[in-house]
Short mmCIF file of C-alpha atoms in Angstrom, two decimals:
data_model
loop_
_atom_site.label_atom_id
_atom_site.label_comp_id
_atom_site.label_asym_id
_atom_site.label_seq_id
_atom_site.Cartn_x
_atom_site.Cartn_y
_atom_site.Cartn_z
CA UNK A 1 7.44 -16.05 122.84
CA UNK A 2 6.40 -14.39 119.72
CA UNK A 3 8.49 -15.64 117.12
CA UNK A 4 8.37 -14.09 113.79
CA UNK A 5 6.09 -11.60 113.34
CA UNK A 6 4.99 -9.96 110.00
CA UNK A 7 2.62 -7.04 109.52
CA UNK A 8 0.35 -6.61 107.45
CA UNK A 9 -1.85 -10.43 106.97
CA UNK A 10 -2.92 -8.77 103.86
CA UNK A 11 -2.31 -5.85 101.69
CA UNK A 12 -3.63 -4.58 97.93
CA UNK A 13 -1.96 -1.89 96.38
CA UNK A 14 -2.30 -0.11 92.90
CA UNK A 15 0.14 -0.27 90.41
CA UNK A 16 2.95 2.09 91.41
CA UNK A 17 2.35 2.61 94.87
CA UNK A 18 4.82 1.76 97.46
CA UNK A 19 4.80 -0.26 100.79
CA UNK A 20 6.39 -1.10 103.70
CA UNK A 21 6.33 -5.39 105.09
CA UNK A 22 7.53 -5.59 108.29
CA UNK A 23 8.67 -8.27 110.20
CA UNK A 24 10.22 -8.85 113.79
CA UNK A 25 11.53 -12.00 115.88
CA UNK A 26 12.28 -11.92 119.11
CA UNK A 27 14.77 -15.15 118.90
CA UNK A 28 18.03 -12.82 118.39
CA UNK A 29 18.81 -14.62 115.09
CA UNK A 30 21.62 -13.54 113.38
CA UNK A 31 19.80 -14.72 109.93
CA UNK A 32 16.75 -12.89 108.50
CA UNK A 33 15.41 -13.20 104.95
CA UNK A 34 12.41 -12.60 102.44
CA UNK A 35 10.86 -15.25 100.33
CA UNK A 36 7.99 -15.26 98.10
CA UNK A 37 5.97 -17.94 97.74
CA UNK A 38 4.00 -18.26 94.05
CA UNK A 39 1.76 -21.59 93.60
CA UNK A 40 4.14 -24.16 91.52
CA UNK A 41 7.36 -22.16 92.64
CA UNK A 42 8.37 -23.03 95.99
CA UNK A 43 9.57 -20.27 98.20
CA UNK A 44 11.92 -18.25 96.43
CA UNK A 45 14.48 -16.36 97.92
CA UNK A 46 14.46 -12.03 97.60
CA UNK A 47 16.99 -10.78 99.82
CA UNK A 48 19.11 -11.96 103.32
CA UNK A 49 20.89 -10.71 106.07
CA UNK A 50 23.06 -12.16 107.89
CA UNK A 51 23.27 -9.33 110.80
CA UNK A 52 22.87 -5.98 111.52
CA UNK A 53 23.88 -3.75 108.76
CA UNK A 54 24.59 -6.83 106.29
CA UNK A 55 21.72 -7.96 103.47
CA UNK A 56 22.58 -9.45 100.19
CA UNK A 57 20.36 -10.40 97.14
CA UNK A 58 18.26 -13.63 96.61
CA UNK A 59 17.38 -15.57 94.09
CA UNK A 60 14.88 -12.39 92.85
CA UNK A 61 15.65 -9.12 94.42
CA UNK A 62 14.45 -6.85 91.18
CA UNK A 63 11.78 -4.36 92.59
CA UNK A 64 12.46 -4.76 96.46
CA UNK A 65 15.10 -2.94 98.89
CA UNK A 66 16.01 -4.22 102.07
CA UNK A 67 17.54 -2.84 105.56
CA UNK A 68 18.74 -4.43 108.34
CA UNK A 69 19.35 -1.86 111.15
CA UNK A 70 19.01 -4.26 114.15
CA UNK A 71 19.05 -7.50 115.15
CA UNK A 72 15.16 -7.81 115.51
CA UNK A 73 13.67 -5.93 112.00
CA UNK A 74 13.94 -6.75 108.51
CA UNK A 75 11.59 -4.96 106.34
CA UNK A 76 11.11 -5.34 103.12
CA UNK A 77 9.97 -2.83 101.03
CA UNK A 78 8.49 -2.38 97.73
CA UNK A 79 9.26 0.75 95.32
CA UNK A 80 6.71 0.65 92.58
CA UNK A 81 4.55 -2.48 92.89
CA UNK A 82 3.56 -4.05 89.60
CA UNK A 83 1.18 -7.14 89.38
CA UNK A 84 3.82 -9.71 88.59
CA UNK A 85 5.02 -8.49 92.44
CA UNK A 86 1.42 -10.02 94.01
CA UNK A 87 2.39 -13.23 96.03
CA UNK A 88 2.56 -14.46 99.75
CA UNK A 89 5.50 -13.27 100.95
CA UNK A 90 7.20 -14.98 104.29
CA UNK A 91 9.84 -13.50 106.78
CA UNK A 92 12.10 -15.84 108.21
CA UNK A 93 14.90 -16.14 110.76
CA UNK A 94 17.31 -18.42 112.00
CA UNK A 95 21.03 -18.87 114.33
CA UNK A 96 23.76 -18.97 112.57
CA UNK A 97 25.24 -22.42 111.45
CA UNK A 98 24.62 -25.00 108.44
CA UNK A 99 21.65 -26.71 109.57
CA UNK A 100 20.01 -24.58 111.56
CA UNK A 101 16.19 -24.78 111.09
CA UNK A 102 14.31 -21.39 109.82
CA UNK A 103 11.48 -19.94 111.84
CA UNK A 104 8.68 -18.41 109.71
CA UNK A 105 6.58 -16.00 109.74
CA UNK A 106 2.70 -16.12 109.20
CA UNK A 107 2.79 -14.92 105.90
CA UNK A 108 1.58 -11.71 103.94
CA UNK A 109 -0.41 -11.60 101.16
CA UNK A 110 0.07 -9.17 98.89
CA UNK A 111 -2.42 -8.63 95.81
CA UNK A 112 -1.03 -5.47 93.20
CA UNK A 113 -4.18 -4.22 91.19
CA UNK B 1 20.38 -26.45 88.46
CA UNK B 2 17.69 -26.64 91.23
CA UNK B 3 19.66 -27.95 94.30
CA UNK B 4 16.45 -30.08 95.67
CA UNK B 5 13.86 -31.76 92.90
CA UNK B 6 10.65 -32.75 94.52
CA UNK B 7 8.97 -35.40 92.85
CA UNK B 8 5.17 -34.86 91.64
CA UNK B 9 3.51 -31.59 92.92
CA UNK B 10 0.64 -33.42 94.15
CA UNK B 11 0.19 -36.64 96.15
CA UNK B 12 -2.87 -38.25 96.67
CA UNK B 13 -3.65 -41.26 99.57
CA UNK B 14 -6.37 -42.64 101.65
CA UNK B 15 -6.50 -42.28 105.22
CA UNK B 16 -4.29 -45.07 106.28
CA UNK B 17 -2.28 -45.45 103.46
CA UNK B 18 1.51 -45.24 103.70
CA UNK B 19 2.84 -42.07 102.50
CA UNK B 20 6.01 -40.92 100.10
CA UNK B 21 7.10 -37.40 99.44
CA UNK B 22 10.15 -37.65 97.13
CA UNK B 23 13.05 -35.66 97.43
CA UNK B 24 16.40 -35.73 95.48
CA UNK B 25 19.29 -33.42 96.01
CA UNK B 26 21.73 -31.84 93.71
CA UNK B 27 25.45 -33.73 94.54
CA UNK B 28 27.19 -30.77 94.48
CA UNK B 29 25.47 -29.01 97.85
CA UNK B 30 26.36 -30.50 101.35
CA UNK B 31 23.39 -32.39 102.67
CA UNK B 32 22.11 -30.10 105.29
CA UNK B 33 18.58 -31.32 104.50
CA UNK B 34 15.26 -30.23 106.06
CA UNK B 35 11.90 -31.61 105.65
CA UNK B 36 9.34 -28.80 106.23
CA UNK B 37 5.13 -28.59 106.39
CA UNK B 38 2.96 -25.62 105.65
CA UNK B 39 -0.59 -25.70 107.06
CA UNK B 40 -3.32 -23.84 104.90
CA UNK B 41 -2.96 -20.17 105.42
CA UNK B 42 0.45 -20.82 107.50
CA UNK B 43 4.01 -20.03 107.58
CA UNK B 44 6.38 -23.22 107.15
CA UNK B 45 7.63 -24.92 110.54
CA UNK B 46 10.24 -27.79 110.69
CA UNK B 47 9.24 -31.34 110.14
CA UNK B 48 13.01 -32.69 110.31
CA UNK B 49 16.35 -32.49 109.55
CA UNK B 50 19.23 -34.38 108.52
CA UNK B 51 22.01 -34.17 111.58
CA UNK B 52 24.28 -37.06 109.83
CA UNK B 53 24.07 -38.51 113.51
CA UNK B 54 21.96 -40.94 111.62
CA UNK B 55 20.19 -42.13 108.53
CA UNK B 56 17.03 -42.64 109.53
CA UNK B 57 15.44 -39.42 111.02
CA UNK B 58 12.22 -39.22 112.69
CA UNK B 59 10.36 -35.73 112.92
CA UNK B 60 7.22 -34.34 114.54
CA UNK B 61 3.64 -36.07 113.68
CA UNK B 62 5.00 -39.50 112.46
CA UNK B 63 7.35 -38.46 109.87
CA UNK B 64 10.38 -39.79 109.01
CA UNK B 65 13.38 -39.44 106.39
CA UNK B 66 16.10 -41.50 105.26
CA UNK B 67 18.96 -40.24 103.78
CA UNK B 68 20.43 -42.17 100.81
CA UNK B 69 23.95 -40.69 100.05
CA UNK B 70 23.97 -43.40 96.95
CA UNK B 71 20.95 -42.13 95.49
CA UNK B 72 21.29 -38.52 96.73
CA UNK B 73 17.86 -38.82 98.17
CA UNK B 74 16.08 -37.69 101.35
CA UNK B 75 12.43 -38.79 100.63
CA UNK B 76 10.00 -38.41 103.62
CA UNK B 77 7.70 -41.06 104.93
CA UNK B 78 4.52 -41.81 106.97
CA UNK B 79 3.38 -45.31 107.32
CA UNK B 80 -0.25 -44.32 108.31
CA UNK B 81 -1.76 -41.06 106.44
CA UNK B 82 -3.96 -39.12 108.59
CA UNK B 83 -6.82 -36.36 107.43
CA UNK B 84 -4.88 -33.61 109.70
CA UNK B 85 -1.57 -34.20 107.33
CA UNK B 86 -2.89 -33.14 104.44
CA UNK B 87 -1.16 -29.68 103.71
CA UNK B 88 2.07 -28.49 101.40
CA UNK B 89 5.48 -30.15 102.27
CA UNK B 90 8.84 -28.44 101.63
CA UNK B 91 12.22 -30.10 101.02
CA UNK B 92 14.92 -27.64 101.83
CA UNK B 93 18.98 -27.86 101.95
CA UNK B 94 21.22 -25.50 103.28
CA UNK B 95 23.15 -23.82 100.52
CA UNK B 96 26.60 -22.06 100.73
CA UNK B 97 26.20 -18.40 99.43
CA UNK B 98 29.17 -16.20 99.64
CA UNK B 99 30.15 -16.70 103.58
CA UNK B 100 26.65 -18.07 104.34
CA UNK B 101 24.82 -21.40 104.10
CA UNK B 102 21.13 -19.77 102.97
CA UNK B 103 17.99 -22.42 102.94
CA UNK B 104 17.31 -23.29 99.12
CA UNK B 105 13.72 -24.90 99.05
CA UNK B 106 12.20 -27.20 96.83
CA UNK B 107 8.83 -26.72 94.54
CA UNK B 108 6.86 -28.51 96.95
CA UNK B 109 4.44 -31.39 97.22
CA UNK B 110 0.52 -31.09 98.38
CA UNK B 111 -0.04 -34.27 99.90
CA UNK B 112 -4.28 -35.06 99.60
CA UNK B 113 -5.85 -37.37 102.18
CA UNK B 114 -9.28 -38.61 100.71
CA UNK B 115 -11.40 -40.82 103.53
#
């Protein structure tokens, strides 16, 4: 059972360019979301969904679109990565309820140059 | 304001030495309340979690929470600190968003286990 499963481990980018993190559980969550993780900040939230064809904004969606097409995916992609957008960025999923535990991902790490 | 305040960003015990991670939450928010760990280089995984079957809760590698309603506090314990539990602890609570309860984390605490 893989879990959650984010691709790439690690990325750098130039200023402007734009990317593509994937991610993919095989748990058939109903809950998906982004978080970025930046030392002294916790794990902040970007964007959610809550199924297929529903995502809503986090805490810090500026600079990131989401789609949630099927159960399994939830990318996250960046339009024009800046430096303030280089973090660890984690994928996670859980079932539906209010305390429901959240599965993570292994993490990317994302450096913008 | 935050919805979980974790007390100091960095603990520091000896190997054997009782642990504390402190953990208050906002009143306001429902206490669906998680305890999590992240290993070096790691996602997060699930320590515990507050089922309000009980106050005392007792998680994976000798952890345990109690819940204080009083003191709106969920502070995580270990009575004997071992090398392998040094790493970055989460407290989480499950926070109502539009139709959804989304996982609000706090800052987090590096716990430090000298010899």
């Amino acid at each position: 059972n893989a879990g959650v499963t984010q691709t790439p481990k690690f990325q750098v980018l130039k200023t402007g360019q734009s990317m593509t993190l994937q991610c993919a559980q095989d748990m058939n969550h109903e809950y998906m979301s982004w978080y970025r993780q930046d030392p002294g900040m916790g794990l902040r939230l970007i964007h959610y969904s809550v199924g297929a064809g529903i995502t809503d904004q986090g805490e810090v969606p500026n600079g990131y679109n989401v789609s949630r097409s099927t159960t399994e995916d939830f990318p996250l992609r960046l339009l024009s990565a800046a430096p303030s957008q280089t973090s660890v960025y984690f994928c996670a999923s859980r079932r539906q309820g209010t305390n429901t535990e959240a599965f993570f991902g292994q993490g990317t790490r994302l450096t913008v140059v | 304001a935050q919805s979980v305040t974790q007390l100091g960003s960095h603990v520091s015990v000896s190997e054997g030495a009782l642990v504390l991670l402190r953990c208050n939450y906002s009143s306001s928010v429902p206490p669906y309340l998680f305890w999590y760990v992240q290993y070096p280089n790691q996602g997060l995984q699930l320590l515990l979690k507050y089922t309000s079957a009980a106050t005392l809760v007792k998680g994976i590698n000798g952890f345990e929470a109690e819940f204080k309603k009083s003191e709106t506090s969920f502070h995580l314990t270990k009575p004997s600190a071992h090398m392998s539990d040094a790493a970055e602890y989460f407290c989480a609570v499950s926070e109502r968003s539009g139709g959804s309860y989304i996982p609000t984390f706090g800052r987090g605490t590096s716990l430090i286990v000298h010899p």
